[in-house]
GROMACS .gro file of C-alpha atoms in nm:
model
  377
    1UNK     CA    1  -3.632  15.656  -3.313
    2UNK     CA    2  -3.526  15.452  -3.010
    3UNK     CA    3  -3.307  15.152  -3.081
    4UNK     CA    4  -3.190  14.863  -2.865
    5UNK     CA    5  -2.811  14.799  -2.880
    6UNK     CA    6  -2.690  14.469  -2.736
    7UNK     CA    7  -2.379  14.458  -2.516
    8UNK     CA    8  -2.262  14.105  -2.441
    9UNK     CA    9  -2.137  14.042  -2.089
   10UNK     CA   10  -1.849  13.796  -2.061
   11UNK     CA   11  -1.884  13.464  -1.881
   12UNK     CA   12  -2.125  13.558  -1.602
   13UNK     CA   13  -2.438  13.403  -1.744
   14UNK     CA   14  -2.648  13.702  -1.839
   15UNK     CA   15  -2.663  13.992  -2.081
   16UNK     CA   16  -2.693  14.369  -2.055
   17UNK     CA   17  -2.938  14.427  -2.338
   18UNK     CA   18  -3.011  14.796  -2.360
   19UNK     CA   19  -2.902  15.141  -2.253
   20UNK     CA   20  -3.184  15.390  -2.309
   21UNK     CA   21  -3.136  15.766  -2.303
   22UNK     CA   22  -2.758  15.769  -2.347
   23UNK     CA   23  -2.592  16.073  -2.500
   24UNK     CA   24  -2.430  15.829  -2.743
   25UNK     CA   25  -2.648  15.787  -3.056
   26UNK     CA   26  -2.575  15.411  -3.083
   27UNK     CA   27  -2.637  15.422  -3.460
   28UNK     CA   28  -3.011  15.472  -3.415
   29UNK     CA   29  -3.238  15.505  -3.716
   30UNK     CA   30  -3.387  15.852  -3.687
   31UNK     CA   31  -3.652  15.796  -3.950
   32UNK     CA   32  -4.024  15.838  -3.895
   33UNK     CA   33  -4.058  15.797  -3.520
   34UNK     CA   34  -4.369  15.861  -3.311
   35UNK     CA   35  -4.389  16.035  -2.977
   36UNK     CA   36  -4.386  15.699  -2.797
   37UNK     CA   37  -4.037  15.628  -2.929
   38UNK     CA   38  -3.858  15.929  -2.783
   39UNK     CA   39  -3.561  15.835  -2.561
   40UNK     CA   40  -3.599  15.866  -2.188
   41UNK     CA   41  -3.427  16.158  -2.019
   42UNK     CA   42  -3.150  16.026  -1.794
   43UNK     CA   43  -3.019  15.671  -1.787
   44UNK     CA   44  -3.253  15.375  -1.813
   45UNK     CA   45  -3.079  15.036  -1.835
   46UNK     CA   46  -3.277  14.737  -1.962
   47UNK     CA   47  -3.128  14.411  -1.837
   48UNK     CA   48  -3.205  14.044  -1.876
   49UNK     CA   49  -3.094  13.767  -1.644
   50UNK     CA   50  -3.073  13.691  -1.271
   51UNK     CA   51  -3.177  13.977  -1.047
   52UNK     CA   52  -2.887  13.956  -0.804
   53UNK     CA   53  -2.935  13.929  -0.429
   54UNK     CA   54  -3.182  14.048  -0.171
   55UNK     CA   55  -3.472  14.011  -0.416
   56UNK     CA   56  -3.387  14.301  -0.644
   57UNK     CA   57  -3.244  14.538  -0.383
   58UNK     CA   58  -2.892  14.464  -0.506
   59UNK     CA   59  -2.833  14.417  -0.879
   60UNK     CA   60  -2.505  14.298  -1.028
   61UNK     CA   61  -2.417  14.437  -1.372
   62UNK     CA   62  -2.109  14.385  -1.588
   63UNK     CA   63  -1.860  14.666  -1.612
   64UNK     CA   64  -1.901  14.821  -1.959
   65UNK     CA   65  -1.828  15.144  -2.144
   66UNK     CA   66  -2.153  15.289  -2.016
   67UNK     CA   67  -2.220  15.209  -1.650
   68UNK     CA   68  -2.516  15.299  -1.429
   69UNK     CA   69  -2.492  15.603  -1.206
   70UNK     CA   70  -2.684  15.702  -0.897
   71UNK     CA   71  -3.035  15.798  -1.008
   72UNK     CA   72  -3.039  15.576  -1.316
   73UNK     CA   73  -3.326  15.330  -1.354
   74UNK     CA   74  -3.273  14.955  -1.400
   75UNK     CA   75  -3.537  14.760  -1.594
   76UNK     CA   76  -3.528  14.382  -1.556
   77UNK     CA   77  -3.708  14.165  -1.811
   78UNK     CA   78  -3.624  13.819  -1.674
   79UNK     CA   79  -3.895  13.628  -1.488
   80UNK     CA   80  -4.145  13.862  -1.323
   81UNK     CA   81  -3.921  14.158  -1.409
   82UNK     CA   82  -3.817  14.451  -1.192
   83UNK     CA   83  -3.800  14.830  -1.209
   84UNK     CA   84  -3.546  14.985  -0.971
   85UNK     CA   85  -3.356  15.311  -0.920
   86UNK     CA   86  -2.981  15.304  -0.851
   87UNK     CA   87  -2.900  15.446  -0.507
   88UNK     CA   88  -2.530  15.353  -0.496
   89UNK     CA   89  -2.284  15.187  -0.735
   90UNK     CA   90  -1.967  15.005  -0.628
   91UNK     CA   91  -1.710  14.800  -0.821
   92UNK     CA   92  -1.657  14.436  -0.723
   93UNK     CA   93  -1.334  14.231  -0.743
   94UNK     CA   94  -1.478  14.016  -1.024
   95UNK     CA   95  -1.521  14.322  -1.246
   96UNK     CA   96  -1.897  14.359  -1.200
   97UNK     CA   97  -2.079  14.650  -1.044
   98UNK     CA   98  -2.298  14.608  -0.738
   99UNK     CA   99  -2.592  14.848  -0.754
  100UNK     CA  100  -2.801  14.916  -0.444
  101UNK     CA  101  -3.153  15.005  -0.558
  102UNK     CA  102  -3.494  15.131  -0.452
  103UNK     CA  103  -3.834  15.101  -0.617
  104UNK     CA  104  -3.881  15.307  -0.935
  105UNK     CA  105  -4.204  15.377  -1.125
  106UNK     CA  106  -4.326  15.335  -1.480
  107UNK     CA  107  -4.398  15.708  -1.507
  108UNK     CA  108  -4.042  15.816  -1.428
  109UNK     CA  109  -3.889  15.543  -1.646
  110UNK     CA  110  -4.105  15.604  -1.955
  111UNK     CA  111  -4.153  15.982  -1.917
  112UNK     CA  112  -4.352  16.003  -2.244
  113UNK     CA  113  -4.556  15.730  -2.408
  114UNK     CA  114  -4.869  15.520  -2.443
  115UNK     CA  115  -4.876  15.155  -2.344
  116UNK     CA  116  -4.950  14.873  -2.586
  117UNK     CA  117  -4.910  14.496  -2.564
  118UNK     CA  118  -4.644  14.318  -2.770
  119UNK     CA  119  -4.587  13.957  -2.868
  120UNK     CA  120  -4.306  13.862  -2.634
  121UNK     CA  121  -4.041  14.101  -2.508
  122UNK     CA  122  -4.032  14.413  -2.727
  123UNK     CA  123  -3.733  14.523  -2.930
  124UNK     CA  124  -3.665  14.814  -3.160
  125UNK     CA  125  -3.848  14.652  -3.454
  126UNK     CA  126  -4.147  14.512  -3.264
  127UNK     CA  127  -4.492  14.608  -3.387
  128UNK     CA  128  -4.741  14.677  -3.110
  129UNK     CA  129  -5.089  14.543  -3.064
  130UNK     CA  130  -5.404  14.680  -2.907
  131UNK     CA  131  -5.456  14.760  -2.540
  132UNK     CA  132  -5.653  14.438  -2.495
  133UNK     CA  133  -5.507  14.090  -2.468
  134UNK     CA  134  -5.691  13.758  -2.447
  135UNK     CA  135  -5.533  13.572  -2.158
  136UNK     CA  136  -5.696  13.234  -2.110
  137UNK     CA  137  -6.020  13.052  -2.048
  138UNK     CA  138  -6.106  12.980  -1.688
  139UNK     CA  139  -6.318  12.667  -1.676
  140UNK     CA  140  -6.394  12.453  -1.373
  141UNK     CA  141  -6.647  12.218  -1.221
  142UNK     CA  142  -6.829  12.351  -0.915
  143UNK     CA  143  -6.877  12.006  -0.764
  144UNK     CA  144  -6.742  12.054  -0.411
  145UNK     CA  145  -6.832  11.998  -0.050
  146UNK     CA  146  -6.759  12.343   0.088
  147UNK     CA  147  -6.839  12.279   0.452
  148UNK     CA  148  -6.911  11.972   0.662
  149UNK     CA  149  -6.899  12.021   1.038
  150UNK     CA  150  -7.117  12.074   1.344
  151UNK     CA  151  -7.414  11.902   1.182
  152UNK     CA  152  -7.406  12.127   0.872
  153UNK     CA  153  -7.313  12.018   0.519
  154UNK     CA  154  -7.295  12.266   0.231
  155UNK     CA  155  -7.213  12.145  -0.120
  156UNK     CA  156  -7.223  12.290  -0.470
  157UNK     CA  157  -7.246  12.150  -0.821
  158UNK     CA  158  -7.251  12.290  -1.172
  159UNK     CA  159  -6.994  12.453  -1.400
  160UNK     CA  160  -6.826  12.790  -1.451
  161UNK     CA  161  -6.646  12.924  -1.761
  162UNK     CA  162  -6.497  13.268  -1.826
  163UNK     CA  163  -6.315  13.372  -2.144
  164UNK     CA  164  -6.082  13.626  -1.986
  165UNK     CA  165  -5.947  13.931  -2.167
  166UNK     CA  166  -5.722  14.193  -2.006
  167UNK     CA  167  -5.763  14.561  -2.090
  168UNK     CA  168  -5.468  14.783  -1.993
  169UNK     CA  169  -5.406  15.143  -2.095
  170UNK     CA  170  -5.142  15.384  -1.965
  171UNK     CA  171  -5.059  15.736  -2.083
  172UNK     CA  172  -4.748  15.902  -1.944
  173UNK     CA  173  -4.679  16.269  -2.013
  174UNK     CA  174  -4.388  16.456  -1.859
  175UNK     CA  175  -4.306  16.166  -1.624
  176UNK     CA  176  -4.665  16.175  -1.488
  177UNK     CA  177  -4.929  15.904  -1.523
  178UNK     CA  178  -5.203  16.108  -1.686
  179UNK     CA  179  -5.431  15.811  -1.758
  180UNK     CA  180  -5.447  15.457  -1.622
  181UNK     CA  181  -5.723  15.221  -1.721
  182UNK     CA  182  -5.743  14.850  -1.651
  183UNK     CA  183  -6.028  14.601  -1.668
  184UNK     CA  184  -6.111  14.236  -1.706
  185UNK     CA  185  -6.383  14.131  -1.942
  186UNK     CA  186  -6.532  13.827  -2.106
  187UNK     CA  187  -6.838  13.607  -2.138
  188UNK     CA  188  -6.913  13.415  -1.821
  189UNK     CA  189  -7.129  13.103  -1.820
  190UNK     CA  190  -7.243  12.972  -1.483
  191UNK     CA  191  -7.461  12.696  -1.350
  192UNK     CA  192  -7.448  12.710  -0.971
  193UNK     CA  193  -7.646  12.467  -0.757
  194UNK     CA  194  -7.637  12.472  -0.379
  195UNK     CA  195  -7.736  12.203  -0.129
  196UNK     CA  196  -7.759  12.263   0.245
  197UNK     CA  197  -7.836  12.008   0.514
  198UNK     CA  198  -7.845  12.107   0.880
  199UNK     CA  199  -7.956  11.898   1.176
  200UNK     CA  200  -7.866  12.147   1.450
  201UNK     CA  201  -7.814  12.514   1.508
  202UNK     CA  202  -7.475  12.634   1.383
  203UNK     CA  203  -7.291  12.908   1.197
  204UNK     CA  204  -7.065  12.829   0.906
  205UNK     CA  205  -6.820  13.006   0.675
  206UNK     CA  206  -6.562  12.865   0.434
  207UNK     CA  207  -6.391  12.952   0.105
  208UNK     CA  208  -6.185  12.715  -0.114
  209UNK     CA  209  -5.995  12.735  -0.443
  210UNK     CA  210  -6.156  12.541  -0.727
  211UNK     CA  211  -5.839  12.543  -0.940
  212UNK     CA  212  -5.608  12.393  -0.680
  213UNK     CA  213  -5.348  12.662  -0.751
  214UNK     CA  214  -5.378  12.996  -0.933
  215UNK     CA  215  -5.327  13.014  -1.308
  216UNK     CA  216  -5.043  13.243  -1.427
  217UNK     CA  217  -4.956  13.394  -1.761
  218UNK     CA  218  -4.681  13.633  -1.866
  219UNK     CA  219  -4.770  13.926  -2.092
  220UNK     CA  220  -4.539  14.189  -2.236
  221UNK     CA  221  -4.577  14.542  -2.358
  222UNK     CA  222  -4.395  14.867  -2.419
  223UNK     CA  223  -4.438  15.229  -2.313
  224UNK     CA  224  -4.207  15.512  -2.407
  225UNK     CA  225  -3.955  15.261  -2.543
  226UNK     CA  226  -3.944  15.076  -2.208
  227UNK     CA  227  -4.041  14.705  -2.205
  228UNK     CA  228  -4.307  14.612  -1.949
  229UNK     CA  229  -4.341  14.268  -1.788
  230UNK     CA  230  -4.692  14.177  -1.669
  231UNK     CA  231  -4.791  13.866  -1.476
  232UNK     CA  232  -5.162  13.780  -1.471
  233UNK     CA  233  -5.270  13.555  -1.183
  234UNK     CA  234  -5.620  13.410  -1.173
  235UNK     CA  235  -5.803  13.185  -0.932
  236UNK     CA  236  -6.166  13.076  -0.892
  237UNK     CA  237  -6.289  13.053  -0.535
  238UNK     CA  238  -6.611  12.901  -0.403
  239UNK     CA  239  -6.755  12.980  -0.065
  240UNK     CA  240  -7.050  12.953   0.166
  241UNK     CA  241  -7.156  13.134   0.482
  242UNK     CA  242  -7.462  13.145   0.701
  243UNK     CA  243  -7.629  13.043   1.022
  244UNK     CA  244  -7.899  12.795   1.123
  245UNK     CA  245  -8.124  12.778   1.425
  246UNK     CA  246  -8.307  12.447   1.400
  247UNK     CA  247  -8.291  12.199   1.112
  248UNK     CA  248  -8.314  12.246   0.736
  249UNK     CA  249  -8.260  12.100   0.392
  250UNK     CA  250  -8.237  12.316   0.081
  251UNK     CA  251  -8.162  12.251  -0.285
  252UNK     CA  252  -8.166  12.533  -0.536
  253UNK     CA  253  -7.967  12.681  -0.826
  254UNK     CA  254  -7.918  12.955  -1.081
  255UNK     CA  255  -7.784  12.969  -1.435
  256UNK     CA  256  -7.667  13.253  -1.657
  257UNK     CA  257  -7.447  13.334  -1.954
  258UNK     CA  258  -7.355  13.699  -1.994
  259UNK     CA  259  -7.082  13.946  -2.088
  260UNK     CA  260  -6.909  14.114  -1.793
  261UNK     CA  261  -6.658  14.399  -1.773
  262UNK     CA  262  -6.505  14.506  -1.442
  263UNK     CA  263  -6.236  14.769  -1.403
  264UNK     CA  264  -6.106  15.102  -1.279
  265UNK     CA  265  -5.987  15.422  -1.447
  266UNK     CA  266  -5.762  15.700  -1.320
  267UNK     CA  267  -5.794  16.032  -1.499
  268UNK     CA  268  -5.773  16.395  -1.386
  269UNK     CA  269  -5.644  16.270  -1.049
  270UNK     CA  270  -5.966  16.080  -0.981
  271UNK     CA  271  -6.075  15.715  -0.983
  272UNK     CA  272  -6.391  15.586  -1.148
  273UNK     CA  273  -6.532  15.241  -1.218
  274UNK     CA  274  -6.560  15.059  -1.550
  275UNK     CA  275  -6.876  14.847  -1.547
  276UNK     CA  276  -7.077  14.645  -1.793
  277UNK     CA  277  -7.282  14.330  -1.746
  278UNK     CA  278  -7.582  14.151  -1.885
  279UNK     CA  279  -7.680  13.935  -1.591
  280UNK     CA  280  -8.003  13.740  -1.640
  281UNK     CA  281  -8.042  13.454  -1.393
  282UNK     CA  282  -8.266  13.157  -1.447
  283UNK     CA  283  -8.360  12.971  -1.128
  284UNK     CA  284  -8.405  12.603  -1.050
  285UNK     CA  285  -8.596  12.493  -0.742
  286UNK     CA  286  -8.589  12.555  -0.462
  287UNK     CA  287  -8.686  12.242  -0.273
  288UNK     CA  288  -8.672  12.310   0.097
  289UNK     CA  289  -8.773  12.196   0.443
  290UNK     CA  290  -8.702  12.433   0.731
  291UNK     CA  291  -8.782  12.394   1.100
  292UNK     CA  292  -8.653  12.717   1.251
  293UNK     CA  293  -8.446  12.993   1.093
  294UNK     CA  294  -8.196  12.972   0.809
  295UNK     CA  295  -7.984  13.235   0.641
  296UNK     CA  296  -7.727  13.118   0.385
  297UNK     CA  297  -7.516  13.240   0.094
  298UNK     CA  298  -7.332  13.030  -0.165
  299UNK     CA  299  -7.105  13.194  -0.423
  300UNK     CA  300  -6.816  13.161  -0.662
  301UNK     CA  301  -6.556  13.434  -0.696
  302UNK     CA  302  -6.304  13.462  -0.980
  303UNK     CA  303  -6.008  13.672  -0.858
  304UNK     CA  304  -5.764  13.826  -1.106
  305UNK     CA  305  -5.446  14.017  -1.019
  306UNK     CA  306  -5.195  14.196  -1.239
  307UNK     CA  307  -4.834  14.243  -1.133
  308UNK     CA  308  -4.617  14.487  -1.326
  309UNK     CA  309  -4.244  14.422  -1.283
  310UNK     CA  310  -4.327  14.188  -0.993
  311UNK     CA  311  -4.525  14.454  -0.802
  312UNK     CA  312  -4.899  14.426  -0.747
  313UNK     CA  313  -5.104  14.673  -0.952
  314UNK     CA  314  -5.472  14.618  -1.043
  315UNK     CA  315  -5.682  14.341  -0.889
  316UNK     CA  316  -6.042  14.245  -0.964
  317UNK     CA  317  -6.308  14.002  -0.851
  318UNK     CA  318  -6.657  13.900  -0.958
  319UNK     CA  319  -6.898  13.718  -0.728
  320UNK     CA  320  -7.212  13.549  -0.863
  321UNK     CA  321  -7.407  13.427  -0.561
  322UNK     CA  322  -7.724  13.269  -0.424
  323UNK     CA  323  -7.882  13.397  -0.102
  324UNK     CA  324  -8.157  13.221   0.086
  325UNK     CA  325  -8.337  13.319   0.406
  326UNK     CA  326  -8.626  13.146   0.575
  327UNK     CA  327  -8.819  13.140   0.899
  328UNK     CA  328  -9.052  12.845   0.880
  329UNK     CA  329  -9.199  12.527   1.017
  330UNK     CA  330  -9.274  12.391   0.675
  331UNK     CA  331  -9.155  12.210   0.363
  332UNK     CA  332  -9.210  12.315   0.004
  333UNK     CA  333  -9.076  12.323  -0.346
  334UNK     CA  334  -9.130  12.454  -0.697
  335UNK     CA  335  -9.502  12.429  -0.772
  336UNK     CA  336  -9.572  12.273  -0.431
  337UNK     CA  337  -9.770  12.460  -0.167
  338UNK     CA  338  -9.576  12.467   0.163
  339UNK     CA  339  -9.713  12.237   0.430
  340UNK     CA  340  -9.692  12.481   0.723
  341UNK     CA  341  -9.617  12.839   0.830
  342UNK     CA  342  -9.330  13.000   0.644
  343UNK     CA  343  -9.160  13.320   0.537
  344UNK     CA  344  -8.872  13.276   0.289
  345UNK     CA  345  -8.678  13.457   0.018
  346UNK     CA  346  -8.444  13.336  -0.257
  347UNK     CA  347  -8.225  13.580  -0.452
  348UNK     CA  348  -7.941  13.559  -0.700
  349UNK     CA  349  -7.691  13.840  -0.727
  350UNK     CA  350  -7.362  13.958  -0.868
  351UNK     CA  351  -7.099  14.170  -0.691
  352UNK     CA  352  -6.775  14.296  -0.844
  353UNK     CA  353  -6.482  14.499  -0.712
  354UNK     CA  354  -6.164  14.661  -0.838
  355UNK     CA  355  -5.858  14.800  -0.661
  356UNK     CA  356  -5.537  14.946  -0.801
  357UNK     CA  357  -5.214  14.974  -0.602
  358UNK     CA  358  -4.998  15.249  -0.751
  359UNK     CA  359  -4.649  15.179  -0.608
  360UNK     CA  360  -4.517  15.072  -0.950
  361UNK     CA  361  -4.715  15.327  -1.154
  362UNK     CA  362  -4.642  15.677  -1.026
  363UNK     CA  363  -4.527  15.785  -0.681
  364UNK     CA  364  -4.759  16.088  -0.699
  365UNK     CA  365  -5.077  15.898  -0.793
  366UNK     CA  366  -5.360  15.858  -0.545
  367UNK     CA  367  -5.413  15.490  -0.467
  368UNK     CA  368  -5.763  15.368  -0.538
  369UNK     CA  369  -5.989  15.246  -0.259
  370UNK     CA  370  -6.161  14.912  -0.308
  371UNK     CA  371  -6.417  15.018  -0.566
  372UNK     CA  372  -6.758  14.851  -0.582
  373UNK     CA  373  -6.807  14.818  -0.956
  374UNK     CA  374  -7.156  14.680  -0.914
  375UNK     CA  375  -7.368  14.495  -0.659
  376UNK     CA  376  -7.678  14.354  -0.823
  377UNK     CA  377  -7.949  14.150  -0.657
   0.00000   0.00000   0.00000
């Protein structure tokens, strides 16, 4: 059974919390312990406090009975956290040790174990939770002017809500990441209305954040006795793109409320997608008047990124959108016969993507490409 001894550092403002994998038993309780609680082979130091200098390339640790050696792994749990391997260790005049480090991985630090979330930073007595964690609700108004230039104005209205849950699963066996699975899921409610006015031929493209700044939340977990720091960053973007040759006005919209699940899984040295959705759009409009050619797309795009120990891992996006194309010299609307020649199409769709960077996971993993989870129209 792995335990977490606490060694107090004198008068330098931070604490060396844990030495994992020491040959010293540290008074551990060797009662009923599962496979996930086996000590890590080699030295793994778990620290809390400032990260030192040069980001986390140089870490300062107090001189203690057990000190890090070249090859040992340093786990930082303060702030975004860090996971580093000691490359050189030198004593400083103030009694601390300066440790030059390089990037380490979860697989080599944990060696054996399955990941699970915890409430706060884990300790030797912490009970674990499931591999899913409800993060927060993303809710925003879609009332924005996305583009206004060159005789073209594109605006949106409506609302978007997503109850976001994070799914994260890792299985490490023999210092190898045998399984990695991560997904975002939740019920999304959307009412997206688009208005386009164009008085001259032009092309347009713009994307803006609807939240002002990304939302962040810290999550914590444990794998193989090693605490894991996870930062979830989420933003909701809105965008429009298209081109116009002539003049046009268009007002239309879609609405939907459905469960969505978007993710990626690594198993047997291969990547696959995790996909589930129940998209069922209801349309409003359109009301339109086009003299020439118009092709336009209006969308919103929630973007979610997970950092593990301050290093980017999985990232996901969903993109509900409206697409409209027309070649006409006519005006029309719902239930109204167009007044001239026309050829037009209105479509609602949903695209979703996942990508996983593996630098922090396992140096021998194959990095995923940008995976198209689904592209529905």
